[in-house]
Tab-separated table of C-alpha atoms and ligand atoms in Angstrom:
chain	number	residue	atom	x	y	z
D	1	UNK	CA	8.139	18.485	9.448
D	2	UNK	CA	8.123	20.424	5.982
D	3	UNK	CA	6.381	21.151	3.070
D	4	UNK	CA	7.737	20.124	-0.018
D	5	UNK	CA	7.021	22.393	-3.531
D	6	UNK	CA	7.624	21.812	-6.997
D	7	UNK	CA	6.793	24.235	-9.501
D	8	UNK	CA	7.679	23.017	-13.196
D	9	UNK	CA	11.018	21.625	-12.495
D	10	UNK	CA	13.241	19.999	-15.687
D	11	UNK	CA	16.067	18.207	-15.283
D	12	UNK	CA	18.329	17.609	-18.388
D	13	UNK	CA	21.813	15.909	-17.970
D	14	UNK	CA	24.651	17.827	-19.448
D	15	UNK	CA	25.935	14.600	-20.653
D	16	UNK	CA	22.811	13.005	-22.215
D	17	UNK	CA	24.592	13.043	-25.481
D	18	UNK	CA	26.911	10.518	-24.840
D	19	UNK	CA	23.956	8.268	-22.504
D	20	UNK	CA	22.499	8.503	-26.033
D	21	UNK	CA	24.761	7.442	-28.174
D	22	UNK	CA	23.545	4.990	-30.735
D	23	UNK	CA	20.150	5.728	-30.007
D	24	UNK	CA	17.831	7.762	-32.056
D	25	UNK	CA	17.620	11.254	-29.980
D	26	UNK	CA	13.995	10.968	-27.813
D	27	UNK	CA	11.832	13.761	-28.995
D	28	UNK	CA	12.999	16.073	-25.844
D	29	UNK	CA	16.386	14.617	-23.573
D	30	UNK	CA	14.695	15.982	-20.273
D	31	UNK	CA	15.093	13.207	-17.654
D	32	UNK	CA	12.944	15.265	-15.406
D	33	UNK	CA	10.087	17.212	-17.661
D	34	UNK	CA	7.937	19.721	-16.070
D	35	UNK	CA	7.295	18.177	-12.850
D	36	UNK	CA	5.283	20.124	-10.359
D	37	UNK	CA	3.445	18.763	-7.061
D	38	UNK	CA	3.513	19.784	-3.614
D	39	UNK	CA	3.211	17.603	-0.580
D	40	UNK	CA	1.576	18.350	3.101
D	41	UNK	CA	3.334	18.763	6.082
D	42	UNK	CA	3.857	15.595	7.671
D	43	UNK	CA	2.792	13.385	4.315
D	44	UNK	CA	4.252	10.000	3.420
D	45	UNK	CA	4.683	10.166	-0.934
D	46	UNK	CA	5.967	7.107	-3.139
D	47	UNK	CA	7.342	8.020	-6.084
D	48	UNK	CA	6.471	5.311	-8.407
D	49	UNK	CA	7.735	4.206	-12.107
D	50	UNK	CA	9.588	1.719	-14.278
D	51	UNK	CA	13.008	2.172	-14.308
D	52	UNK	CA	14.191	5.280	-16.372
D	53	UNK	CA	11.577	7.439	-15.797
D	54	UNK	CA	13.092	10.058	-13.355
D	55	UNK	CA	12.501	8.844	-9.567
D	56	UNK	CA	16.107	9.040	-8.689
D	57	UNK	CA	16.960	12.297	-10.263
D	58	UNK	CA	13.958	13.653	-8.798
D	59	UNK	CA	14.662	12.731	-5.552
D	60	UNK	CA	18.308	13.708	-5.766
D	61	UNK	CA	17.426	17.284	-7.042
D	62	UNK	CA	14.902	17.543	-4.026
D	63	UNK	CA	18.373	16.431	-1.849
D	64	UNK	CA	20.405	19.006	-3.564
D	65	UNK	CA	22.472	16.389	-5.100
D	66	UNK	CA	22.009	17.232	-8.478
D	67	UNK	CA	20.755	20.895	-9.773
D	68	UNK	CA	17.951	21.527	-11.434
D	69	UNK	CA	17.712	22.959	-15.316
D	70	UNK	CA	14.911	24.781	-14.651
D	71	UNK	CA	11.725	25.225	-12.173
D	72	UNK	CA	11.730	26.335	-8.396
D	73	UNK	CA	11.551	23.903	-5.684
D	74	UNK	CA	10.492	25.477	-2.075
D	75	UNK	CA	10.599	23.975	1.923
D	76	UNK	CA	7.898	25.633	3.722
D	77	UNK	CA	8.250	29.375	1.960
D	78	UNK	CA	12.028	28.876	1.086
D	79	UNK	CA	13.307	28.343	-2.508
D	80	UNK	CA	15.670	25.599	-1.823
D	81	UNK	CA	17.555	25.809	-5.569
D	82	UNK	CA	20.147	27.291	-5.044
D	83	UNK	CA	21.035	26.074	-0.727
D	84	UNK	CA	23.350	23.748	-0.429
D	85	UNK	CA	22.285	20.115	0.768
D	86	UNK	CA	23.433	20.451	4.054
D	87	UNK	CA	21.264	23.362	4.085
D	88	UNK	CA	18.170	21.877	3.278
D	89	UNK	CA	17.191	20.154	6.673
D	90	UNK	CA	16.999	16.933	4.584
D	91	UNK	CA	17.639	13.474	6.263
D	92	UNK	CA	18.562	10.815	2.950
D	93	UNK	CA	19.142	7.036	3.026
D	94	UNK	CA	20.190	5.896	-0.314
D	95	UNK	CA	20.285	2.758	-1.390
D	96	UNK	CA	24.386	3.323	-1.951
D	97	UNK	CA	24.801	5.883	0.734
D	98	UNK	CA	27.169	3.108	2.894
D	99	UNK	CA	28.186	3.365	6.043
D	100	UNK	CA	31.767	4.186	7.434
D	101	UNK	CA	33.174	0.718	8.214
D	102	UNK	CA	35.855	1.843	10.662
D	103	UNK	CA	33.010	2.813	13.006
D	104	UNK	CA	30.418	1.490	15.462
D	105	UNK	CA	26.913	1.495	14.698
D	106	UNK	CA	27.081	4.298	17.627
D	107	UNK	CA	29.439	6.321	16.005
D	108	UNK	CA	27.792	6.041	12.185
D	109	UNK	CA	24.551	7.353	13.993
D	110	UNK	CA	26.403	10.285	15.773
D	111	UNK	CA	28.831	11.011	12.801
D	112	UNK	CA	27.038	13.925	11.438
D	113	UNK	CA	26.157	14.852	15.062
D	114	UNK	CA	28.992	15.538	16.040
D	115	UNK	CA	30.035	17.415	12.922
D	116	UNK	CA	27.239	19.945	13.845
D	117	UNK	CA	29.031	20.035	17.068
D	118	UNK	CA	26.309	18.942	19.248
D	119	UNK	CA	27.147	18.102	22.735
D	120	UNK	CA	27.621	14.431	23.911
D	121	UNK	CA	24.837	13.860	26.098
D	122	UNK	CA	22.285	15.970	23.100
D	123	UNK	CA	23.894	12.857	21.004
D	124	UNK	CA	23.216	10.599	23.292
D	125	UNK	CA	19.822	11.426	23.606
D	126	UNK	CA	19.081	11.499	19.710
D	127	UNK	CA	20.385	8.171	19.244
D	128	UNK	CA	18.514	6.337	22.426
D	129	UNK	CA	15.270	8.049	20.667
D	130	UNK	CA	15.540	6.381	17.033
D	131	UNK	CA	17.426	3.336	18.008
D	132	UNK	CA	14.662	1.705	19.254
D	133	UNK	CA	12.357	2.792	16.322
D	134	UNK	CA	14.295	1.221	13.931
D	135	UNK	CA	15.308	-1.642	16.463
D	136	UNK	CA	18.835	-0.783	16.349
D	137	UNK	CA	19.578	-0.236	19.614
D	138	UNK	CA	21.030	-4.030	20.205
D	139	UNK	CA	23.535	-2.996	17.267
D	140	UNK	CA	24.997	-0.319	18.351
D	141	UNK	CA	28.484	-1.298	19.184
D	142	UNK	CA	28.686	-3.724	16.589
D	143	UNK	CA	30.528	-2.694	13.049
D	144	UNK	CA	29.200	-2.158	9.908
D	145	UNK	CA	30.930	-5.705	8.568
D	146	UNK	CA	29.201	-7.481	10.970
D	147	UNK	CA	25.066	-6.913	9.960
D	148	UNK	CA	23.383	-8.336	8.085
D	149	UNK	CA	21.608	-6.508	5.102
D	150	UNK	CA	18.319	-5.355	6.552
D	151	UNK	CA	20.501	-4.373	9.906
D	152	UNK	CA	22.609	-2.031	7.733
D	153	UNK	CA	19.418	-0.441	6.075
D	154	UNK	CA	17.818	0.174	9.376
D	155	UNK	CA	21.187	1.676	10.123
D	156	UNK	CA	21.332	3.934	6.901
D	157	UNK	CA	17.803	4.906	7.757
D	158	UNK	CA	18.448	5.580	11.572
D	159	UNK	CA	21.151	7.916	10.258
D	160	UNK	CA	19.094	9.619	8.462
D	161	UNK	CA	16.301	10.994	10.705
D	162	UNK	CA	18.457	10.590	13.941
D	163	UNK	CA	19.371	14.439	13.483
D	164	UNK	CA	15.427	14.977	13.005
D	165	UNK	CA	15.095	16.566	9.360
D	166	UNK	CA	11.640	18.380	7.951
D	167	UNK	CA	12.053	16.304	4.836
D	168	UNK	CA	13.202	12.131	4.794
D	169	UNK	CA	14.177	10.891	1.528
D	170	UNK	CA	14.727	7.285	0.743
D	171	UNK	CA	15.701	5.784	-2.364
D	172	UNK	CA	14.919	2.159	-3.166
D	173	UNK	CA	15.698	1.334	0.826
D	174	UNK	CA	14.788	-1.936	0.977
D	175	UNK	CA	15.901	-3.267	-2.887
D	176	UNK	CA	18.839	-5.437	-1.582
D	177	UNK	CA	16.054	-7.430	0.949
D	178	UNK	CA	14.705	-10.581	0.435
D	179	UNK	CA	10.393	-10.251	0.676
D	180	UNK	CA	9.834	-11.483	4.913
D	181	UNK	CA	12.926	-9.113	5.453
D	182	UNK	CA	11.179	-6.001	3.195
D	183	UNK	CA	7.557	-6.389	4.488
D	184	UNK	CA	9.004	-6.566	8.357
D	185	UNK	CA	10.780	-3.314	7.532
D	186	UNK	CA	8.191	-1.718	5.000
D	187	UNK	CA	5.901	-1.841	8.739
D	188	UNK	CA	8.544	-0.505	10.944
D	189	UNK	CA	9.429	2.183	8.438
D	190	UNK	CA	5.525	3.216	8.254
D	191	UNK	CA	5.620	2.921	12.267
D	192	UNK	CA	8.836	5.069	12.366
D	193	UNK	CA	6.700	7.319	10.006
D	194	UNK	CA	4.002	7.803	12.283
D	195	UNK	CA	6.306	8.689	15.320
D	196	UNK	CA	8.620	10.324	13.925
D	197	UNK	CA	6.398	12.533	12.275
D	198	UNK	CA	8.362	14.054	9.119
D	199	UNK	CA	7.462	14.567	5.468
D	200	UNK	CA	8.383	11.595	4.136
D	201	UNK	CA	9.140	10.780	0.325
D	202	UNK	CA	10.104	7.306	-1.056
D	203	UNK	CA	11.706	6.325	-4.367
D	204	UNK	CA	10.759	2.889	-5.927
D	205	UNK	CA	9.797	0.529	-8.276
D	206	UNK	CA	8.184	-1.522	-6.424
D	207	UNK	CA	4.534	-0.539	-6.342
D	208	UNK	CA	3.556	-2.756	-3.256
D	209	UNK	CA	6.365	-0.989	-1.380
D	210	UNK	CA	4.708	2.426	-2.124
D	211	UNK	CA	1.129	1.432	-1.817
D	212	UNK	CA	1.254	-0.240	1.263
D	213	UNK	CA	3.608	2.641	3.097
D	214	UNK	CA	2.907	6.054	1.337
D	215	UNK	CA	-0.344	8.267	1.781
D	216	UNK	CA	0.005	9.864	-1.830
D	217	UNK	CA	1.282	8.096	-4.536
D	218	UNK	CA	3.295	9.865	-7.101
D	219	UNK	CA	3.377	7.728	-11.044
D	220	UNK	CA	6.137	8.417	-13.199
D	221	UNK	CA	6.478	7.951	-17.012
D	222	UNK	CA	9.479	9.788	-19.317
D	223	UNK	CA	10.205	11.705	-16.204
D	224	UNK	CA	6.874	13.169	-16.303
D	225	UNK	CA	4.349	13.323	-13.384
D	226	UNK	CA	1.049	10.833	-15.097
D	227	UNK	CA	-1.169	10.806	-11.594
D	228	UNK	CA	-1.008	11.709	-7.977
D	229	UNK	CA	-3.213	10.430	-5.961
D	230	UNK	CA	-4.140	8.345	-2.815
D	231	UNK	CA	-3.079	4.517	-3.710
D	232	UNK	CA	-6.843	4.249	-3.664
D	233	UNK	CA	-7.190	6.584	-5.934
D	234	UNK	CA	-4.916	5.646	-8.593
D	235	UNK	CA	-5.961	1.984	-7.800
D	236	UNK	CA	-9.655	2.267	-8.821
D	237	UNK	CA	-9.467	5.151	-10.910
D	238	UNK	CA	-6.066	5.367	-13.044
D	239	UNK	CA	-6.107	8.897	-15.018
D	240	UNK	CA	-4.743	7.164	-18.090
D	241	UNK	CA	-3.651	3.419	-19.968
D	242	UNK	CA	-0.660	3.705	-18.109
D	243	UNK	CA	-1.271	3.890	-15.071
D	244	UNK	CA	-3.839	1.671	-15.348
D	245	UNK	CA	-1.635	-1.221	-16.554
D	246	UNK	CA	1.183	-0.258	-14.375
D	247	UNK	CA	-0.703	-0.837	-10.730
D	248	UNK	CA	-2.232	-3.699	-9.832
D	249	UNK	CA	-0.860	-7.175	-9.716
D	250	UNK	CA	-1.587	-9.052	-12.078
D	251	UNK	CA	-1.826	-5.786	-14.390
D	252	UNK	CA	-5.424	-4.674	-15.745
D	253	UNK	CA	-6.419	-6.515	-18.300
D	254	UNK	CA	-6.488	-3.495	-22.122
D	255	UNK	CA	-7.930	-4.635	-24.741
D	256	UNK	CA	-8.233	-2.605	-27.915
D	257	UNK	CA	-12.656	-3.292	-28.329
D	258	UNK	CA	-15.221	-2.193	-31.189
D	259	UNK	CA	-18.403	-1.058	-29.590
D	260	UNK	CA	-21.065	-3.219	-31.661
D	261	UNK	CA	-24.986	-1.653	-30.738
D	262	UNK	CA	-27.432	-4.457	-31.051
D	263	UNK	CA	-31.234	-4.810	-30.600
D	264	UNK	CA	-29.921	-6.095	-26.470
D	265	UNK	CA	-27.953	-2.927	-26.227
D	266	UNK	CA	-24.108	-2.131	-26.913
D	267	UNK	CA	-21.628	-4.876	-26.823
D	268	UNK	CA	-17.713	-4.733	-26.348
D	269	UNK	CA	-16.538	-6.481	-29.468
D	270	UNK	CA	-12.473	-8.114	-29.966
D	271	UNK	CA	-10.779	-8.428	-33.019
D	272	UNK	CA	-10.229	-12.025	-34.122
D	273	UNK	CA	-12.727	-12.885	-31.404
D	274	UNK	CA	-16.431	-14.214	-31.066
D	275	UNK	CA	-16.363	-12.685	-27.490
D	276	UNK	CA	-19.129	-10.135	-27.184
D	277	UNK	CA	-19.636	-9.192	-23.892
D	278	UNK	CA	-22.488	-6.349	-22.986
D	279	UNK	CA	-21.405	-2.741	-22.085
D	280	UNK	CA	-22.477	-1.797	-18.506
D	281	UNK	CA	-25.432	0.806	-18.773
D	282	UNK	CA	-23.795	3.241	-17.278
D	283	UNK	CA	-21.626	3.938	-20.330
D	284	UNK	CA	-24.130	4.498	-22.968
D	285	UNK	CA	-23.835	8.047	-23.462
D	286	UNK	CA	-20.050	8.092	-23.748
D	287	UNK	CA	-19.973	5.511	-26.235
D	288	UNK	CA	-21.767	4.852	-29.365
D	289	UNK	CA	-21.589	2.294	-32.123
D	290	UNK	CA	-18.611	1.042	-34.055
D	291	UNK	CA	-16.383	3.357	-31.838
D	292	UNK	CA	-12.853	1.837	-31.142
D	293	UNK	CA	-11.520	2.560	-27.479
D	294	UNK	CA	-9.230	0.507	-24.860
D	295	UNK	CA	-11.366	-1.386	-22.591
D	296	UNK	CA	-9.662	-1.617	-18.610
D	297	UNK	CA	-10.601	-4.288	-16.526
D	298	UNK	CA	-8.780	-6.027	-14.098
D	299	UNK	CA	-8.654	-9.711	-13.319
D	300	UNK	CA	-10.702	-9.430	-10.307
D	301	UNK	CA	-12.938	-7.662	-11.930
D	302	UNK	CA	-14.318	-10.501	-14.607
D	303	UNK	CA	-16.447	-12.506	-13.053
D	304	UNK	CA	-17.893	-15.902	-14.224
D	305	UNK	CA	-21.216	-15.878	-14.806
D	306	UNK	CA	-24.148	-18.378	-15.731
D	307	UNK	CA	-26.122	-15.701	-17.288
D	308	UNK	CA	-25.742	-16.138	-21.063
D	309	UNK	CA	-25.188	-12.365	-21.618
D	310	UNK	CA	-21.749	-12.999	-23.367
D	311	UNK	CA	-20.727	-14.906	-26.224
D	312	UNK	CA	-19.604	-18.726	-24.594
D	313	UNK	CA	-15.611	-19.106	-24.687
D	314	UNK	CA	-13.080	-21.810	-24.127
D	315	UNK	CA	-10.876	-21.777	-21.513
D	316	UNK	CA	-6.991	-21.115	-22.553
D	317	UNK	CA	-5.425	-21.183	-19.270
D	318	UNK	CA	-6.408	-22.484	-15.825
D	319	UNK	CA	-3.764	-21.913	-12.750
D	320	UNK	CA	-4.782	-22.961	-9.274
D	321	UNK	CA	-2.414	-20.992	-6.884
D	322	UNK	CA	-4.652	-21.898	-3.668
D	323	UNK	CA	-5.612	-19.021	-2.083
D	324	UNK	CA	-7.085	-17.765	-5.995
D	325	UNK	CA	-7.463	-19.556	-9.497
D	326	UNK	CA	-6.740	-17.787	-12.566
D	327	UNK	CA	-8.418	-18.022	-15.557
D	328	UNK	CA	-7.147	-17.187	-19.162
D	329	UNK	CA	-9.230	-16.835	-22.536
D	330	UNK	CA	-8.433	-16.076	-25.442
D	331	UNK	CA	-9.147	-12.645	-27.191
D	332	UNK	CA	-7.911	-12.480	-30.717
D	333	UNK	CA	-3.894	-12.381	-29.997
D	334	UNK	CA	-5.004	-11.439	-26.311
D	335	UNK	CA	-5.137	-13.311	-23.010
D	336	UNK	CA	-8.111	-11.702	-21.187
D	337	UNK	CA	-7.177	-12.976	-17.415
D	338	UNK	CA	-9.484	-13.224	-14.585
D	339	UNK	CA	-8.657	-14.363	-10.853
D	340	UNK	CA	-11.865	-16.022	-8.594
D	341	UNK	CA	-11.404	-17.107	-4.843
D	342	UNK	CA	-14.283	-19.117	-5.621
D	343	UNK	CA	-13.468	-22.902	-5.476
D	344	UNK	CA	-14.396	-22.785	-9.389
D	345	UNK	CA	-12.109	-25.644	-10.962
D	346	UNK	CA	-11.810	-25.678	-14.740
D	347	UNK	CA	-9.543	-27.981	-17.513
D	348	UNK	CA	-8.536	-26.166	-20.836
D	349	UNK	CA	-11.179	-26.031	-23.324
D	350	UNK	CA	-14.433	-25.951	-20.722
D	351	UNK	CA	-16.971	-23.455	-22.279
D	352	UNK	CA	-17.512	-20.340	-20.005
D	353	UNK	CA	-19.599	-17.382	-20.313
D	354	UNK	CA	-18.152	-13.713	-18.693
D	355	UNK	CA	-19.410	-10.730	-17.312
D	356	UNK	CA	-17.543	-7.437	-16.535
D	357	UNK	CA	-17.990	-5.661	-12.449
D	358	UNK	CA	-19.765	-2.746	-14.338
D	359	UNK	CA	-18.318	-0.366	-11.956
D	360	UNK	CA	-14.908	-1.425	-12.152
D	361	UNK	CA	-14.325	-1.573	-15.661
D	362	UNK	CA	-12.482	1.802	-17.527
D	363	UNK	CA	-12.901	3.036	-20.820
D	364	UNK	CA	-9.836	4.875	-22.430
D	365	UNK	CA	-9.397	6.807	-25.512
D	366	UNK	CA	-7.844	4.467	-28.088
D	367	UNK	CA	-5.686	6.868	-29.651
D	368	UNK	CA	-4.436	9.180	-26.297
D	369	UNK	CA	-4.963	6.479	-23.839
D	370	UNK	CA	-6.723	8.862	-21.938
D	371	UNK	CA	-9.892	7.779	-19.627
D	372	UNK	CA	-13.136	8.441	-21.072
D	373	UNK	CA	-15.234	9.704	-18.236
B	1	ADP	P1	14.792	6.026	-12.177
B	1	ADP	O1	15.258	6.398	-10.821
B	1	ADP	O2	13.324	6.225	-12.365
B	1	ADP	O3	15.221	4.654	-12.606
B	1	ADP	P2	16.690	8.016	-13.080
B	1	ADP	O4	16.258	9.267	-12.431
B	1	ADP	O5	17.839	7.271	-12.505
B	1	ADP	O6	15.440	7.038	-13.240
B	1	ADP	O7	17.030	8.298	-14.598
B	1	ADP	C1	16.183	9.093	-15.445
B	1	ADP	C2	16.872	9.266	-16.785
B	1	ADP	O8	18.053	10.039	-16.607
B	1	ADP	C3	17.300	7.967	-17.441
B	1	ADP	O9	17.137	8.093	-18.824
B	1	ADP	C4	18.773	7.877	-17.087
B	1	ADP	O10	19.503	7.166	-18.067
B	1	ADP	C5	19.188	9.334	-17.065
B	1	ADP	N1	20.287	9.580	-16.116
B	1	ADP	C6	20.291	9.291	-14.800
B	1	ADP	N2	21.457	9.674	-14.219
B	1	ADP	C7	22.203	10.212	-15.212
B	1	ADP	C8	23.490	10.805	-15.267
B	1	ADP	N3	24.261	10.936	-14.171
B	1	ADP	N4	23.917	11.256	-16.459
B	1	ADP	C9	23.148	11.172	-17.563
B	1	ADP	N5	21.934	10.634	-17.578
B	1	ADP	C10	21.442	10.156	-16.431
């Protein structure tokens, strides 16, 4: 087990010219920009962003991969910048770290093993302790050519703890599986996790992977850190537009609004739109009339509603998946999407009225897309 410290670390590629070429030059080139956080001893983090934004480098910098243009990173007490990877007590499984074909499962697990110069039977014993965990242990004198795809990751990721590291890094581990194959795995890795015990830090984009494994999550944006949280946390209450849009499936409905005050009260108001639905109470002293924010909702979060508190609107889009409908209307140039579980069954064009869960609904600075709290 470790503890993991970053303090301010940048990360700017000596040969971002050229990766830029043709583009206009981004205000700064910093893949990684200013990134601090610090994780527990013992602590399962997802690093979480689009593409592009700086999990890999990260991650890779943390590994002792790549080096780091400026900052400090520590293990425990140790500042780790300038120690070699090997040095690092770091166990990796990288989405393109392969494994040596000439070789046995067996032999893959106890390759770097053996290079420490542990002692047979010590080997032995490593590898009959994570085999199981990461049900390997029916593979092992089978060859790399011979698994199938989610075999070899539980290989690469057996490998990687087998010589029990403070710090686990994995990096997109379970891209190349197809969805039965990555939630069987995302379990056992989580299960490993537990038994394992060891600071734990993923890389992906795939936001159920993180939120269903990791304790913190970590969001990305222009390699800079935009929320850390628990996947609660930045599930219910996202720090900025952002983040708000970028968790949660389907995304949170933002829609640019004009607060309207009326004799009932205040009203979100839509360009192009006769939709008027009423502000919950609880925001009256942050808002005030004819003030322009971003309005956050998400689809499970408008409800349909026979109270004739909102402006009647046609339906645009009705989609009956089974387990959930969703429902589309129209807002100005918008789609303002809802999903119900209720058996509610509508046709294009049937006249609903909406109401907004007035404690799940965000409020963000229109120009910032900061949360107004
Ligand atoms: P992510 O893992 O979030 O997709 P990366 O960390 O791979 O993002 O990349 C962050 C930024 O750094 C991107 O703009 C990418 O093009 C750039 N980058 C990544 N690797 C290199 C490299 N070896 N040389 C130059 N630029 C790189």
């Amino acid at each position: 087990m470790a503890r993991l410290t970053l303090n301010n670390v940048y990360k700017r590629y000596d040969n971002t010219e050229k990766k830029l070429f043709g583009k206009k030059k981004a205000e700064n080139d910093f893949a990684v920009n200013d990134l601090s956080f610090s994780c527990k001893d013992n602590s399962f983090i997802g690093i979480l962003g689009p593409s592009g934004c700086g999990k890999s480098t990260t991650l890779r910098m943390i590994a002792g991969l790549e080096q780091i243009t400026a900052g400090e990173m520590l293990i425990d007490e140790v500042r780790i910048n300038d120690l070699q990877s090997k040095d690092r007590n770091i166990g990796l499984a990288f989405e393109d770290y392969a494994l040596y074909p000439p070789l046995t499962v067996y032999d893959n697990l106890a390759f770097n093993l053996k290079a420490k110069g542990l002692p047979a039977p010590q080997i032995k014993k490593a590898i009959d302790r994570v085999a199981p965990l990461l049900k390997v242990d029916e593979l092992l004198t089978m060859k790399p050519s011979a698994l199938s795809g989610g075999q070899k990751q539980r290989v690469n990721i057996a490998r990687a703890i087998v010589r029990q590291p403070g710090l686990l890094l994995l990096d997109e581990p379970l891209s190349h599986l197809d969805g039965k194959m990555r939630q069987t795995l995302r379990q056992e890795i989580k299960r490993m996790h537990r038994e394992i015990r060891c600071t734990t830090i993923i890389v992906t984009h795939d936001q159920i992977e993180a939120m269903s494994m990791a304790d913190t999550i970590i969001i990305m944006k222009d390699g800079k850190l935009q929320q850390m949280g628990t996947p609660l946390e930045v599930y219910d209450s996202p720090v900025n537009e952002f983040v708000a849009g970028f968790i949660g499936e389907p995304p949170m409905n933002l829609l640019r609004s004009t607060i309207a005050k009326t004799q009932d009260g205040f009203f979100f108001t839509f360009t192009a739109s006769d939709l008027r639905v009423q502000v919950p109470a609880r925001y009256n002293n942050l808002i005030s009339d004819g003030m322009i924010l971003t309005l956050g909702v998400r689809p499970v979060d408008v409800l349909i509603t026979e109270k004739q508190s909102s402006t009647p609107v046609p339906v645009a889009i009705y989609e009956n998946f089974g387990d959930e409908r969703r429902v589309s209307v129209r807002v100005g140039e918008d789609l303002l999407n809802l999903t119900t579980t209720a058996e509610a069954f509508y046709k294009r064009g049937d006249i609903i009225h909406l109401e907004f869960n007035a404690e799940k609904t965000h409020l963000f600075n229109a120009e910032t897309g900061i949360a107004i709290k």
